[in-house]
Coordinates of C-alpha atoms and ligand atoms in Angstrom, one line a residue:
X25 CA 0.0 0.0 0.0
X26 CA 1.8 3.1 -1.4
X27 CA -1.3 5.6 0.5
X28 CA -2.5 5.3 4.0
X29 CA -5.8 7.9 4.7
X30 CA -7.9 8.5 7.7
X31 CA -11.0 10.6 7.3
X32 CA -13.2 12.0 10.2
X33 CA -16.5 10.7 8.6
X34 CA -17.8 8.2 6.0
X35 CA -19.0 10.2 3.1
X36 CA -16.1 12.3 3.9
X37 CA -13.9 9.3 3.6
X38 CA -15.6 8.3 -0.2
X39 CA -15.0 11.3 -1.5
X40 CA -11.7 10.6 -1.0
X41 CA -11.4 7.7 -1.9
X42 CA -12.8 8.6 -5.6
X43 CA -10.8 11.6 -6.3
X44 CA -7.6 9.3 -5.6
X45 CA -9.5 6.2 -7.8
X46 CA -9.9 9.2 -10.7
X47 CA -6.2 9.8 -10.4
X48 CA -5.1 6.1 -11.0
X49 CA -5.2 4.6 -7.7
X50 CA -6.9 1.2 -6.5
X51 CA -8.8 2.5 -3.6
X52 CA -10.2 0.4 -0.2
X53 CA -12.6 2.3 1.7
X54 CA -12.8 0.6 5.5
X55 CA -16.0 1.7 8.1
X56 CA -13.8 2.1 11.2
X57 CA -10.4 0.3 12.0
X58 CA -10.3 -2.9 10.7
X59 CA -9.5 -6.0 12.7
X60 CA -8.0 -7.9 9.8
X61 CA -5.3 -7.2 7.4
X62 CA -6.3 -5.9 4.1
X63 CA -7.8 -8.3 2.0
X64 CA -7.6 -7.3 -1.3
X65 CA -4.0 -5.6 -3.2
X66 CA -4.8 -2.2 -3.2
X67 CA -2.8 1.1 -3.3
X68 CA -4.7 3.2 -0.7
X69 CA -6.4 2.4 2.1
X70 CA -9.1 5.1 3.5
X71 CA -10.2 4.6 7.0
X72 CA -13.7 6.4 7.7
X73 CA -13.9 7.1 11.2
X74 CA -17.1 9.6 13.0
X75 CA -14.3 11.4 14.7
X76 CA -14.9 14.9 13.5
X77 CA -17.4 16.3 16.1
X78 CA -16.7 13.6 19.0
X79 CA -14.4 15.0 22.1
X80 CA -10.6 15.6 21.0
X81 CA -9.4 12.9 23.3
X82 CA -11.4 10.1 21.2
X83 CA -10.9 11.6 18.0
X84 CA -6.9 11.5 19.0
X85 CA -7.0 8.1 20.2
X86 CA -9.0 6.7 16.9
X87 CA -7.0 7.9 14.6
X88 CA -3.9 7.0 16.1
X89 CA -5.4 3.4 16.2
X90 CA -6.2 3.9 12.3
X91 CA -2.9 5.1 12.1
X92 CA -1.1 1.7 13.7
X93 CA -3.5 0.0 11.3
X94 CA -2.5 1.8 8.1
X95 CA 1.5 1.7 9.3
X96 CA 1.5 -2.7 9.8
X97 CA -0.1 -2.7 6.2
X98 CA 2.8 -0.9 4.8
X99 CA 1.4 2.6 4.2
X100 CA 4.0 4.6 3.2
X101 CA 2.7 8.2 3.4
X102 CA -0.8 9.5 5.5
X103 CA -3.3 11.6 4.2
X104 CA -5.6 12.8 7.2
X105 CA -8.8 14.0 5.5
X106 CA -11.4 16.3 6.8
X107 CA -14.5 18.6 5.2
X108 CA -13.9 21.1 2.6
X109 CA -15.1 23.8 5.5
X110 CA -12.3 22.9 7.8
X111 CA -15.6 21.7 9.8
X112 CA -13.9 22.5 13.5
X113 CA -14.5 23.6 16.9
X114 CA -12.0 26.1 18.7
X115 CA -10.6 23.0 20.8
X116 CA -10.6 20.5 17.2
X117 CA -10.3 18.3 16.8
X118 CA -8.6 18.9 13.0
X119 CA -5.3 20.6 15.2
X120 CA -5.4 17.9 17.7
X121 CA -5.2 14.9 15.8
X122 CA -2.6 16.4 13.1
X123 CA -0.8 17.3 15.9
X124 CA -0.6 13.3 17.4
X125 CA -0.4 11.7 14.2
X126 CA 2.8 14.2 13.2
X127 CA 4.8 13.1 16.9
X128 CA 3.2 9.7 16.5
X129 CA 5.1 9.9 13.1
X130 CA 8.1 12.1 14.1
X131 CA 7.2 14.4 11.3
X132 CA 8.0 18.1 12.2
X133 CA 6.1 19.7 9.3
X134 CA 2.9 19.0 7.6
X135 CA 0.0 21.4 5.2
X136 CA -3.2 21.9 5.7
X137 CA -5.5 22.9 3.1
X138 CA -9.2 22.1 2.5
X139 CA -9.1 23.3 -1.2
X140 CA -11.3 21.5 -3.5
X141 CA -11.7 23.6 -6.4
X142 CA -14.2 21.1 -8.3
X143 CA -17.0 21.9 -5.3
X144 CA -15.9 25.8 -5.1
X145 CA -13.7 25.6 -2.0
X146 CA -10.4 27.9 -2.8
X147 CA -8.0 29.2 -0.6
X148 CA -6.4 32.8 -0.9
X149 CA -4.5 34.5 1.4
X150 CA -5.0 31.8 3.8
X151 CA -8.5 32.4 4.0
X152 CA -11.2 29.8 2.3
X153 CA -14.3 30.8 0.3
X154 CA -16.9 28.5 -0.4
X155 CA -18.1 29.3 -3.5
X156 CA -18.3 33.3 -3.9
X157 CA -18.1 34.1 -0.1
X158 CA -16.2 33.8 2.5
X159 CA -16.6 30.6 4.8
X160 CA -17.9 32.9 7.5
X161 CA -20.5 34.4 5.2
X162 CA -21.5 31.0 3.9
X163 CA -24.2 29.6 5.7
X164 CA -21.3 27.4 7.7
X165 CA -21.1 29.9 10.7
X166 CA -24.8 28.8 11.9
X167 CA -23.5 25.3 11.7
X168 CA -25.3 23.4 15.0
X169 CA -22.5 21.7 15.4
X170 CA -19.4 23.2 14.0
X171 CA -20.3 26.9 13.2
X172 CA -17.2 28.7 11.2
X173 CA -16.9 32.2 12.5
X174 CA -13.4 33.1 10.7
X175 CA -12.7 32.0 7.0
X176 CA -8.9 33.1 8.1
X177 CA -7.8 29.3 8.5
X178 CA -4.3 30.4 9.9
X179 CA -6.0 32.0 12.6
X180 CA -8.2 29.1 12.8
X181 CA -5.8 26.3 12.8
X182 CA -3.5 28.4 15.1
X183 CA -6.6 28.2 17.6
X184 CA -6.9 24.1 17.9
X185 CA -2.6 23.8 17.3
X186 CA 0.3 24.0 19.6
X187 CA 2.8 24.1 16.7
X188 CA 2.8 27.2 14.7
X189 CA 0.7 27.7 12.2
X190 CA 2.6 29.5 8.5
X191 CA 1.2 30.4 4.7
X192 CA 2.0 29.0 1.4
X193 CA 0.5 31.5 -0.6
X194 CA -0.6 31.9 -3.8
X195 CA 2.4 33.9 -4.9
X196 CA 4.2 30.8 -4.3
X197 CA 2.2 28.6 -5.6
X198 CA 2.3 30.2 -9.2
X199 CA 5.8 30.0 -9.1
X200 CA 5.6 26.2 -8.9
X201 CA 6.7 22.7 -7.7
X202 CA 10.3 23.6 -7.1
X203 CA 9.4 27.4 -5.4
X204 CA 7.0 25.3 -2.5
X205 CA 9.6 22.6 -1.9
X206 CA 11.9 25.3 -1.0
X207 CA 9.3 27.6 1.0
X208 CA 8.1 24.2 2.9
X209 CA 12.1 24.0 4.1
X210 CA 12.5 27.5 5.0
X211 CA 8.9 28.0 7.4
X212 CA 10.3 24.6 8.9
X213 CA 13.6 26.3 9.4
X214 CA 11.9 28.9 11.1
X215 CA 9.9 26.4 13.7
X216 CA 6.7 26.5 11.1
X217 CA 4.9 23.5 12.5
X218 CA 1.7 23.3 10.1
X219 CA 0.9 25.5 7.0
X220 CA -2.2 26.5 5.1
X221 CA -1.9 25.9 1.3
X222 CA -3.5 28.4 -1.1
X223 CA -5.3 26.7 -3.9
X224 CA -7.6 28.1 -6.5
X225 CA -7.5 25.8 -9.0
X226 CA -6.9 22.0 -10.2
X227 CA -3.6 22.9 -11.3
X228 CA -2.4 24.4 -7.8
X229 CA -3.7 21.4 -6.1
X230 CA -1.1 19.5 -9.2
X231 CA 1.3 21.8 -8.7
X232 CA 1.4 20.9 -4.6
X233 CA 1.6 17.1 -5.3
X234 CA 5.3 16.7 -6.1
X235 CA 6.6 19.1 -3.4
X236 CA 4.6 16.9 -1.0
X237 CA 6.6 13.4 -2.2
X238 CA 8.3 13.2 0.9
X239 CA 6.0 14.6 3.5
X240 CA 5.4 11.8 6.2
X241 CA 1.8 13.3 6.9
X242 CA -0.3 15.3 4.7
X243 CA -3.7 17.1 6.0
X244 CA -5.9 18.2 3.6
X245 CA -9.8 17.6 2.3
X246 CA -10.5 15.5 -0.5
X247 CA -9.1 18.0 -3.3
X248 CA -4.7 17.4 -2.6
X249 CA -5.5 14.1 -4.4
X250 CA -5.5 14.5 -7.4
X251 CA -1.5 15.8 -7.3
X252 CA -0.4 12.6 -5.4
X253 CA -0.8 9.5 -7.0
X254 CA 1.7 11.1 -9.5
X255 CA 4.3 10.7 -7.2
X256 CA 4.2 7.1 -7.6
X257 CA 4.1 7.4 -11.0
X258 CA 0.4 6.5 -11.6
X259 CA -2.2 8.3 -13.9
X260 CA -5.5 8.1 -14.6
X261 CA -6.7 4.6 -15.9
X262 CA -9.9 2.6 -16.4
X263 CA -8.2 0.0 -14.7
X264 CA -7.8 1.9 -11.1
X265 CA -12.0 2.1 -11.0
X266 CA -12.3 -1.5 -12.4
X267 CA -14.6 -3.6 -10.1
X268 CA -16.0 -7.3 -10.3
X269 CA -19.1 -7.9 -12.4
X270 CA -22.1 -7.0 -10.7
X271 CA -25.0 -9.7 -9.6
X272 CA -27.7 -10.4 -7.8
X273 CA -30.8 -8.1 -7.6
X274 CA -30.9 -4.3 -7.4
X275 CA -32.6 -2.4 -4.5
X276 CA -32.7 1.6 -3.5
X277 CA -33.3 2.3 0.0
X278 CA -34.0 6.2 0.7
X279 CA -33.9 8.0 4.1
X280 CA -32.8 11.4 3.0
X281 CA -34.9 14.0 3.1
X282 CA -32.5 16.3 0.6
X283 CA -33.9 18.2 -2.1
X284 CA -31.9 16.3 -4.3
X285 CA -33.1 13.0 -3.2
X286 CA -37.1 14.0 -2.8
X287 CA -36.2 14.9 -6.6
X288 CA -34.7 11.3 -7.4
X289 CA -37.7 9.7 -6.0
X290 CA -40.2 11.6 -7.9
X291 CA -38.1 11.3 -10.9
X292 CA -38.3 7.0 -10.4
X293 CA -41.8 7.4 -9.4
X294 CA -42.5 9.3 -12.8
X295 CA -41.4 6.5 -14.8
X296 CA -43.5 4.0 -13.4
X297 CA -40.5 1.8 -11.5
X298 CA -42.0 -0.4 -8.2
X299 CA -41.6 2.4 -5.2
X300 CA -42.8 1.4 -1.7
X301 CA -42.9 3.9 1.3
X302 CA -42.8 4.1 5.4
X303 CA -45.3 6.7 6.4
X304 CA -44.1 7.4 9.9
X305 CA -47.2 9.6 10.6
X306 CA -49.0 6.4 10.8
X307 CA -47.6 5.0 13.3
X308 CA -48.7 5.6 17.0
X309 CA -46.4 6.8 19.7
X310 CA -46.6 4.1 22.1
X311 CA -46.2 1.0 19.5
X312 CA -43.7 2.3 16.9
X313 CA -41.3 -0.5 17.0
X314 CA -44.0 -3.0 16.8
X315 CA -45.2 -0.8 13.6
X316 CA -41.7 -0.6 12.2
X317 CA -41.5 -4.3 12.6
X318 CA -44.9 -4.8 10.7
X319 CA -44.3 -2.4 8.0
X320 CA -40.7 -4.3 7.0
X321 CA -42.4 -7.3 7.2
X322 CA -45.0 -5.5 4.2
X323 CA -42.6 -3.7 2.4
X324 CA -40.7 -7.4 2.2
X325 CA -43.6 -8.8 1.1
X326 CA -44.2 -6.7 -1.6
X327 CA -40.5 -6.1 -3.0
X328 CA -40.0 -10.2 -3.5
X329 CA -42.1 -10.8 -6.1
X330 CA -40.5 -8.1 -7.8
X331 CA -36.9 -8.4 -7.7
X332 CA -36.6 -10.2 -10.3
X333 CA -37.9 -8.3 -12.5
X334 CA -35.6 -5.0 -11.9
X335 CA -34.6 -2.7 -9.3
X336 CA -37.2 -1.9 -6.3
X337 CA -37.3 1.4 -4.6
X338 CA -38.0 1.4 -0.5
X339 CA -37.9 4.5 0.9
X340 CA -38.8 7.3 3.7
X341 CA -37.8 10.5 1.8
X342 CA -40.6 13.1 2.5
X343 CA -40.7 16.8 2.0
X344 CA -40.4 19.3 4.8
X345 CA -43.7 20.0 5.7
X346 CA -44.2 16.3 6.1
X347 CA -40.7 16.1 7.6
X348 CA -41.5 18.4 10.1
X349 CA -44.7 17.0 11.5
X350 CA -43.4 13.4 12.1
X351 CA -40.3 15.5 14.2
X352 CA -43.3 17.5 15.9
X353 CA -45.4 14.2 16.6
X354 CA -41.9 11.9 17.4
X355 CA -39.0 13.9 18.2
X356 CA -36.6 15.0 15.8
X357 CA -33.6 12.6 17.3
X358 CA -36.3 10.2 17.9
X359 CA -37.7 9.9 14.5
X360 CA -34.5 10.1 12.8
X361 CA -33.2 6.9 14.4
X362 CA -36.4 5.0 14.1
X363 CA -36.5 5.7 10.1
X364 CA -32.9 4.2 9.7
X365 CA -33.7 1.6 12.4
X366 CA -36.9 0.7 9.9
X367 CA -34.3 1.5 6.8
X368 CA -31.2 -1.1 8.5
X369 CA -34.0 -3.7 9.2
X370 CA -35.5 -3.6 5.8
X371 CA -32.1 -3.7 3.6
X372 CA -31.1 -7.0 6.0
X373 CA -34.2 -8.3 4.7
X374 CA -34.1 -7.8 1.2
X375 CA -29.9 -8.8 1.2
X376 CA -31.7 -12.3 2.5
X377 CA -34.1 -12.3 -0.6
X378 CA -30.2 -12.0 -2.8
X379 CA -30.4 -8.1 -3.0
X380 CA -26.5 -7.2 -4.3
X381 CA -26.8 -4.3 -5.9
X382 CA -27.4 -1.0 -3.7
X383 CA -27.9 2.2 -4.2
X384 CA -28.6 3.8 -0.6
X385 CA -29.8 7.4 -0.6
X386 CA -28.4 9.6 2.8
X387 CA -25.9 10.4 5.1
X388 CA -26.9 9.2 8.3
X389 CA -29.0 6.2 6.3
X390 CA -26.0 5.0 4.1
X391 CA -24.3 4.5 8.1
X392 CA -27.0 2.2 9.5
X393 CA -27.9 0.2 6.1
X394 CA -23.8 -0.3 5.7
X395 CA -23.7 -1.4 9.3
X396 CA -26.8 -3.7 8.9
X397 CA -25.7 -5.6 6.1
X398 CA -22.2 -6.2 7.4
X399 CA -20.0 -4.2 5.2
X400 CA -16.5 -3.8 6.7
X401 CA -14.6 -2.8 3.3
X402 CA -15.4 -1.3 -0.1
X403 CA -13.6 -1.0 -3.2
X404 CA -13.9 2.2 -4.6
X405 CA -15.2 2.1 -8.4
X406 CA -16.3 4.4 -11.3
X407 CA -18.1 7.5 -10.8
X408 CA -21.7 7.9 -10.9
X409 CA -21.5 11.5 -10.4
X410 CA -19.1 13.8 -8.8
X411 CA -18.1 12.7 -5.4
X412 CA -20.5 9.4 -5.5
X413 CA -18.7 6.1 -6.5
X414 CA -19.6 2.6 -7.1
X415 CA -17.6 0.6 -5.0
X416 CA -17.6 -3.3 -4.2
X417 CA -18.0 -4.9 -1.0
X418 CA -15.8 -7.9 -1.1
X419 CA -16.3 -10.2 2.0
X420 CA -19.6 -12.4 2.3
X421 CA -21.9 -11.8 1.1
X422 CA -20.6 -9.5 -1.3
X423 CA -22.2 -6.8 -3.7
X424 CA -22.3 -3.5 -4.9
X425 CA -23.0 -0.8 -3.6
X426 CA -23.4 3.7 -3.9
X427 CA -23.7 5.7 -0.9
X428 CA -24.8 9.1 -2.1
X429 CA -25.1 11.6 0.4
X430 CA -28.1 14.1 0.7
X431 CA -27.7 16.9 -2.2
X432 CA -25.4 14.7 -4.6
X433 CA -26.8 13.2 -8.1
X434 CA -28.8 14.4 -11.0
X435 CA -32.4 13.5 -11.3
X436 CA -32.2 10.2 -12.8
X437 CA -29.5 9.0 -10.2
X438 CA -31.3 5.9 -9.5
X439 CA -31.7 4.4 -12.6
X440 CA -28.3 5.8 -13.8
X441 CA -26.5 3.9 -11.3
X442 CA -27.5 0.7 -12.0
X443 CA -26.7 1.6 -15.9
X444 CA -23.5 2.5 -15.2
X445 CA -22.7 0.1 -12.7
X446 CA -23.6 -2.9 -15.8
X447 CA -21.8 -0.7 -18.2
X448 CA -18.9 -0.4 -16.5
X449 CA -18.4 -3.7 -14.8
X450 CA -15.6 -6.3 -16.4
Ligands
ADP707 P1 -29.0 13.4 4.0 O1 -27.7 12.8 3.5 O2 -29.9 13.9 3.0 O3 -28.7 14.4 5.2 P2 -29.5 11.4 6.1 O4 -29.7 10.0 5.9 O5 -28.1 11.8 6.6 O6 -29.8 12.2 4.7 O7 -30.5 12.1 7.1 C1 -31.8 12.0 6.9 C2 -32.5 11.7 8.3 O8 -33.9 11.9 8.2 C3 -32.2 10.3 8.8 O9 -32.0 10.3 10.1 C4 -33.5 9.6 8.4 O10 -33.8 8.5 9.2 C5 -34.5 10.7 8.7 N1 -35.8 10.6 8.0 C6 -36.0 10.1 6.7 N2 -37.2 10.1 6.3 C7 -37.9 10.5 7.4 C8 -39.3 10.7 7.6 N3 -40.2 10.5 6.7 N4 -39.7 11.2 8.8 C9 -38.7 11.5 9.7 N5 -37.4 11.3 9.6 C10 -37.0 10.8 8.4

């Protein structure tokens, strides 16, 4: 293994994984540490932790444990992965856990840039924009759980870090590969622990790559790479994205609520594919896991006969208005985890009826179907649309599956997917 990554969360982490798979790495995508050695011959590893809002302490002590991990399999360099909006609090935990993994790896300098150009996160100056504004003016500073007051990321990461924190900027960076190399030696020269990276475009984030060849520890979102796998000499091949030949029946399960999704729905609705949906609002307070276990045992009933014929389409997506009345009536935590309770239980069920090709539609759904059918490790394949993979989950039983997170995919995702998916399979 040539890569070792860690990312903070799990759509984080498959992002990742397919910018590195569209730059001509063979790409394994693990939900927490594994337990096993790798099984398949790969060259990158990304372990997806949930570390990004848990306390520092526990983020620190899982990524170290994914870093152990990564280090017995042979990784030669890490790549610690967070959000494109440096998602942080003032205690981390993106400065704590750079901060173990560099003495854990006795590496006295590292960057830190969450530049990904492709989704319209730059860097100038040091300070990060997403899209036209300033990360402070973008929405991200009412985050609940992570709000970003200052799009200055120096001053940011200066906040979280005990090293100190230095600029590559852009004046560098247009004066290429060579010019960073020898700005990365001097702010290490002058006790520069940790420095923010400008990057504008694509080619500043290909620029980066070769002055980072020999960085023990890189920190960065998903966007710094697409300049690495260069560095081992790879580029861009079919053959990186390549995954086994897909069988078994096709299934989506939907539990986001995202614009995007609710569109996706209505769009397989509208061309008369088999849809079948949990309406929470039926269900009674004081009997809902009774309910959930009845309406599984319906929506089972009904998707057998027609597997065979093509994919099926379970799902919970609602609009707001809806959305908001089963919170009011339920809870908002409440109902959240009984829909992906009812979501986990039904994709056990229809994986038993030979479901192997998944398309699951949501964030916080993708985590409790991938948990309930048993999925350890993914191979990352071709692209469905930008940041949502196929990938192929190896160990029994194995199959197929996209996790596409709330606003990602174009109307006709669902059936697109499975096109792709027969399309591109070898
Ligand atoms: P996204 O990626 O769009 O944010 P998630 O799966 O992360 O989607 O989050 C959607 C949340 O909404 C999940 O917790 C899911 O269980 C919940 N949910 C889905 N449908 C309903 C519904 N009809 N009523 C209440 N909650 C729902």
């Amino acid at each position: 293994m040539k890569l070792g990554c860690i990312a903070d969360d799990f759509t984080g982490a498959t992002d990742l994984a397919n910018n590195l798979v569209r730059s001509g790495m063979r790409v394994m995508q693990t939900f927490g540490v594994p337990t096993e050695p790798l099984s398949t011959e790969v060259d990158a590893v990304v372990v997806a932790l949930k570390s990004r809002t848990i306390p520092a302490q526990q983020a620190v002590a899982q990524s170290l444990a994914a870093l152990k991990w990564l280090q017995a399999q042979g990784a030669g360099q890490i790549y610690f992965k967070y959000c494109s909006t440096f998602d942080s609090t003032p205690e981390g935990n993106i400065g704590p856990v750079t901060e173990a993994l560099m003495d854990a790896l006795a590496c006295n300098f590292t960057i830190a840039t969450p530049a990904f150009p492709d989704n319209g996160r730059t860097v100038f100056k040091g300070y990060l924009f997403a899209g036209a504004v300033l990360l402070n003016e973008s929405g991200m500073q009412n985050h609940p759980l992570t709000p970003m007051t200052d799009a200055n990321l120096v001053r940011v990461m200066q906040a979280q870090t005990q090293r100190k924190v230095g600029l590559i900027d852009h004046t560098v960076m247009a004066r290429g590969s060579q010019a960073i190399a020898e700005k990365i030696k001097q702010l290490a020269s002058e006790g520069v622990g940790v420095a923010i990276v400008d990057a504008t475009s694509n080619q500043d984030l290909q620029t980066l790559g070769p002055a980072l060849k020999d960085m023990a520890l890189v920190t960065a979102g998903s966007g710094v790479a697409i300049g690495l796998p260069g560095n081992w000499g790879l580029q861009s091949s079919a053959q990186a994205s390549a995954l086994p030949k897909a069988q078994g029946h096709q299934a989506i399960v939907s539990g986001s609520c995202s614009l995007a999704t609710q569109g996706q729905v209505a769009h397989y609705k509208s061309l008369g594919l088999p849809s079948w949906q949990f309406k929470p609002l039926d269900w009674s307070p004081s009997e809902v896991p009774q309910q959930i276990q009845a309406d599984v045992t319906k929506a089972l009933a009904w998707a057998k006969p027609l597997l065979s014929q093509g994919p099926v389409l379970i799902y919970a997506t609602t609009d707001a208005d809806t959305l908001q009345q089963v919170q009011a009536k339920f809870g908002r935590e409440q109902a959240g985890e009984w829909m992906e309770s009812a979501l986990a239980q039904v994709s056990a069920g229809l994986q038993a009826l030979g479901v192997k090709q998944w398309v699951i539609a949501g964030g916080e759904t993708s985590g409790a179907c991938v948990q309930a059918l048993n999925i350890a490790q993914m191979q990352i394949g071709v692209q469905i649309d930008p940041g949502v993979p196929w990938c192929f989950a190896p160990q029994h039983p194995a199959g197929h599956l996209t996790l596409k997170s709330g606003n990602f995919g174009t109307p006709d995702f669902f059936t697109k997917a499975f096109q792709i998916l027969n399309e591109a399979a070898v």
